[in-house]
Amino acid sequence: MGCVGEFAAISDSRVFSEVYKSAAKWHCECAVVYFLASEQRKFSAVASKKIGNSVTRNYAKRRLRAAFYNQKDAIVSGIFILIAKKQIIDMSFEDIERNLKWAFKKIGAVK
């Protein structure tokens, strides 16, 4: 799994459940962004089978991780889960970054 910058990977299903239940959520064109304010710095990119086959899902997750990594210095500490939408495959990387930046701003995750 690894990590993104100084953000650790989320591996415990209880953390996922807690974030889904009580986190701030924002839908953008490329993903659904969940943010739970915390002293911990955790991150996970998720792509369901609705996205496509394993190659396509991994491609979507790589793009989300890269866009998140480029903005990691501008966001506050917390737990982030990004769930890819099918449109991410056809979007340019700049559009993905712009969408995530907007989503982080809307859910109050920007420093």
Short mmCIF file of the C-alpha atoms (twelve columns), coordinates in Angstrom:
data_MODEL
# 
_entry.id   MODEL 
# 
loop_
_atom_site.group_PDB 
_atom_site.id 
_atom_site.type_symbol 
_atom_site.label_atom_id 
_atom_site.label_alt_id 
_atom_site.label_comp_id 
_atom_site.label_asym_id 
_atom_site.label_seq_id 
_atom_site.Cartn_x 
_atom_site.Cartn_y 
_atom_site.Cartn_z 
_atom_site.pdbx_PDB_model_num 
ATOM 1   C CA . MET A 1   0.000   0.000  0.000   1 
ATOM 2   C CA . GLY A 2   2.588   2.557  1.066   1 
ATOM 3   C CA . CYS A 3   1.904   6.175  1.720   1 
ATOM 4   C CA . VAL A 4   1.677   9.557  0.057   1 
ATOM 5   C CA . GLY A 5   4.268   12.006 1.352   1 
ATOM 6   C CA . GLU A 6   3.862   12.046 5.114   1 
ATOM 7   C CA . PHE A 7   0.330   10.611 4.873   1 
ATOM 8   C CA . ALA A 8   0.108   6.991  6.005   1 
ATOM 9   C CA . ALA A 9   -2.110  4.447  4.272   1 
ATOM 10  C CA . ILE A 10  -5.416  3.479  5.878   1 
ATOM 11  C CA . SER A 11  -5.478  -0.257 6.519   1 
ATOM 12  C CA . ASP A 12  -8.082  -0.704 9.280   1 
ATOM 13  C CA . SER A 13  -11.689 -1.173 8.155   1 
ATOM 14  C CA . ARG A 14  -12.879 0.534  11.360  1 
ATOM 15  C CA . VAL A 15  -11.158 3.742  10.244  1 
ATOM 16  C CA . PHE A 16  -12.973 3.532  6.892   1 
ATOM 17  C CA . SER A 17  -16.305 3.015  8.669   1 
ATOM 18  C CA . GLU A 18  -15.718 5.945  11.017  1 
ATOM 19  C CA . VAL A 19  -14.768 8.270  8.161   1 
ATOM 20  C CA . TYR A 20  -17.738 7.234  6.005   1 
ATOM 21  C CA . LYS A 21  -20.085 7.765  8.945   1 
ATOM 22  C CA . SER A 22  -18.912 11.096 10.350  1 
ATOM 23  C CA . ALA A 23  -16.623 12.866 7.870   1 
ATOM 24  C CA . ALA A 24  -17.247 15.895 5.685   1 
ATOM 25  C CA . LYS A 25  -18.037 14.768 2.141   1 
ATOM 26  C CA . TRP A 26  -17.880 16.516 -1.209  1 
ATOM 27  C CA . HIS A 27  -18.663 15.229 -4.707  1 
ATOM 28  C CA . CYS A 28  -16.557 16.586 -7.553  1 
ATOM 29  C CA . GLU A 29  -16.343 15.463 -11.173 1 
ATOM 30  C CA . CYS A 30  -13.565 12.948 -10.628 1 
ATOM 31  C CA . ALA A 31  -14.117 11.661 -7.087  1 
ATOM 32  C CA . VAL A 32  -16.014 11.703 -3.831  1 
ATOM 33  C CA . VAL A 33  -13.801 13.275 -1.162  1 
ATOM 34  C CA . TYR A 34  -14.179 12.398 2.522   1 
ATOM 35  C CA . PHE A 35  -12.290 14.419 5.145   1 
ATOM 36  C CA . LEU A 36  -12.203 13.848 8.896   1 
ATOM 37  C CA . ALA A 37  -10.173 16.370 10.888  1 
ATOM 38  C CA . SER A 38  -7.611  14.575 13.031  1 
ATOM 39  C CA . GLU A 39  -4.058  14.825 14.322  1 
ATOM 40  C CA . GLN A 40  -3.321  11.720 12.273  1 
ATOM 41  C CA . ARG A 41  -2.347  12.136 8.643   1 
ATOM 42  C CA . LYS A 42  -3.895  9.265  6.692   1 
ATOM 43  C CA . PHE A 43  -4.966  8.855  3.087   1 
ATOM 44  C CA . SER A 44  -6.548  6.241  0.859   1 
ATOM 45  C CA . ALA A 45  -7.590  6.192  -2.799  1 
ATOM 46  C CA . VAL A 46  -10.429 3.807  -3.624  1 
ATOM 47  C CA . ALA A 47  -11.778 2.606  -6.985  1 
ATOM 48  C CA . SER A 48  -14.695 0.189  -7.142  1 
ATOM 49  C CA . LYS A 49  -15.356 -2.353 -9.856  1 
ATOM 50  C CA . LYS A 50  -17.772 0.137  -11.431 1 
ATOM 51  C CA . ILE A 51  -14.684 1.984  -12.720 1 
ATOM 52  C CA . GLY A 52  -13.534 -0.941 -14.848 1 
ATOM 53  C CA . ASN A 53  -11.061 -3.801 -14.821 1 
ATOM 54  C CA . SER A 54  -8.057  -3.973 -12.490 1 
ATOM 55  C CA . VAL A 55  -5.791  -2.033 -14.848 1 
ATOM 56  C CA . THR A 56  -8.312  0.797  -15.104 1 
ATOM 57  C CA . ARG A 57  -8.925  0.858  -11.334 1 
ATOM 58  C CA . ASN A 58  -5.197  1.020  -10.597 1 
ATOM 59  C CA . TYR A 59  -4.802  3.807  -13.168 1 
ATOM 60  C CA . ALA A 60  -7.595  5.789  -11.474 1 
ATOM 61  C CA . LYS A 61  -6.028  5.306  -8.036  1 
ATOM 62  C CA . ARG A 62  -2.574  6.328  -9.306  1 
ATOM 63  C CA . ARG A 63  -4.020  9.540  -10.742 1 
ATOM 64  C CA . LEU A 64  -5.830  10.335 -7.461  1 
ATOM 65  C CA . ARG A 65  -2.694  9.661  -5.403  1 
ATOM 66  C CA . ALA A 66  -0.560  11.858 -7.683  1 
ATOM 67  C CA . ALA A 67  -3.043  14.746 -7.601  1 
ATOM 68  C CA . PHE A 68  -3.347  14.429 -3.807  1 
ATOM 69  C CA . TYR A 69  0.444   14.348 -3.437  1 
ATOM 70  C CA . ASN A 70  0.785   17.593 -5.425  1 
ATOM 71  C CA . GLN A 71  -1.552  19.331 -2.948  1 
ATOM 72  C CA . LYS A 72  -0.394  17.709 0.307   1 
ATOM 73  C CA . ASP A 73  1.394   20.842 1.526   1 
ATOM 74  C CA . ALA A 74  -1.726  23.010 1.171   1 
ATOM 75  C CA . ILE A 75  -4.054  20.802 3.222   1 
ATOM 76  C CA . VAL A 76  -4.462  20.316 6.953   1 
ATOM 77  C CA . SER A 77  -3.866  17.153 8.981   1 
ATOM 78  C CA . GLY A 78  -6.657  14.634 8.876   1 
ATOM 79  C CA . ILE A 79  -7.942  11.438 7.368   1 
ATOM 80  C CA . PHE A 80  -8.755  11.578 3.648   1 
ATOM 81  C CA . ILE A 81  -10.539 9.008  1.506   1 
ATOM 82  C CA . LEU A 82  -10.897 9.669  -2.218  1 
ATOM 83  C CA . ILE A 83  -13.326 7.434  -4.103  1 
ATOM 84  C CA . ALA A 84  -12.789 7.537  -7.855  1 
ATOM 85  C CA . LYS A 85  -15.679 8.172  -10.236 1 
ATOM 86  C CA . LYS A 86  -15.835 6.701  -13.734 1 
ATOM 87  C CA . GLN A 87  -15.210 10.128 -15.336 1 
ATOM 88  C CA . ILE A 88  -11.648 10.241 -13.936 1 
ATOM 89  C CA . ILE A 89  -10.401 7.994  -16.757 1 
ATOM 90  C CA . ASP A 90  -11.237 10.569 -19.451 1 
ATOM 91  C CA . MET A 91  -10.210 13.707 -17.512 1 
ATOM 92  C CA . SER A 92  -6.901  15.508 -17.918 1 
ATOM 93  C CA . PHE A 93  -4.592  15.480 -14.916 1 
ATOM 94  C CA . GLU A 94  -4.910  19.268 -14.590 1 
ATOM 95  C CA . ASP A 95  -8.703  18.936 -14.346 1 
ATOM 96  C CA . ILE A 96  -8.344  16.291 -11.640 1 
ATOM 97  C CA . GLU A 97  -6.015  18.543 -9.633  1 
ATOM 98  C CA . ARG A 98  -8.376  21.507 -10.055 1 
ATOM 99  C CA . ASN A 99  -11.360 19.412 -8.948  1 
ATOM 100 C CA . LEU A 100 -9.580  18.107 -5.857  1 
ATOM 101 C CA . LYS A 101 -8.340  21.567 -4.913  1 
ATOM 102 C CA . TRP A 102 -11.922 22.856 -5.120  1 
ATOM 103 C CA . ALA A 103 -13.232 19.897 -3.097  1 
ATOM 104 C CA . PHE A 104 -10.623 20.400 -0.354  1 
ATOM 105 C CA . LYS A 105 -11.572 24.065 -0.159  1 
ATOM 106 C CA . LYS A 106 -15.301 23.261 0.094   1 
ATOM 107 C CA . ILE A 107 -14.877 20.744 2.943   1 
ATOM 108 C CA . GLY A 108 -12.528 22.988 4.926   1 
ATOM 109 C CA . ALA A 109 -9.342  20.973 4.475   1 
ATOM 110 C CA . VAL A 110 -7.159  23.826 3.180   1 
ATOM 111 C CA . LYS A 111 -4.631  25.504 5.491   1 
# 
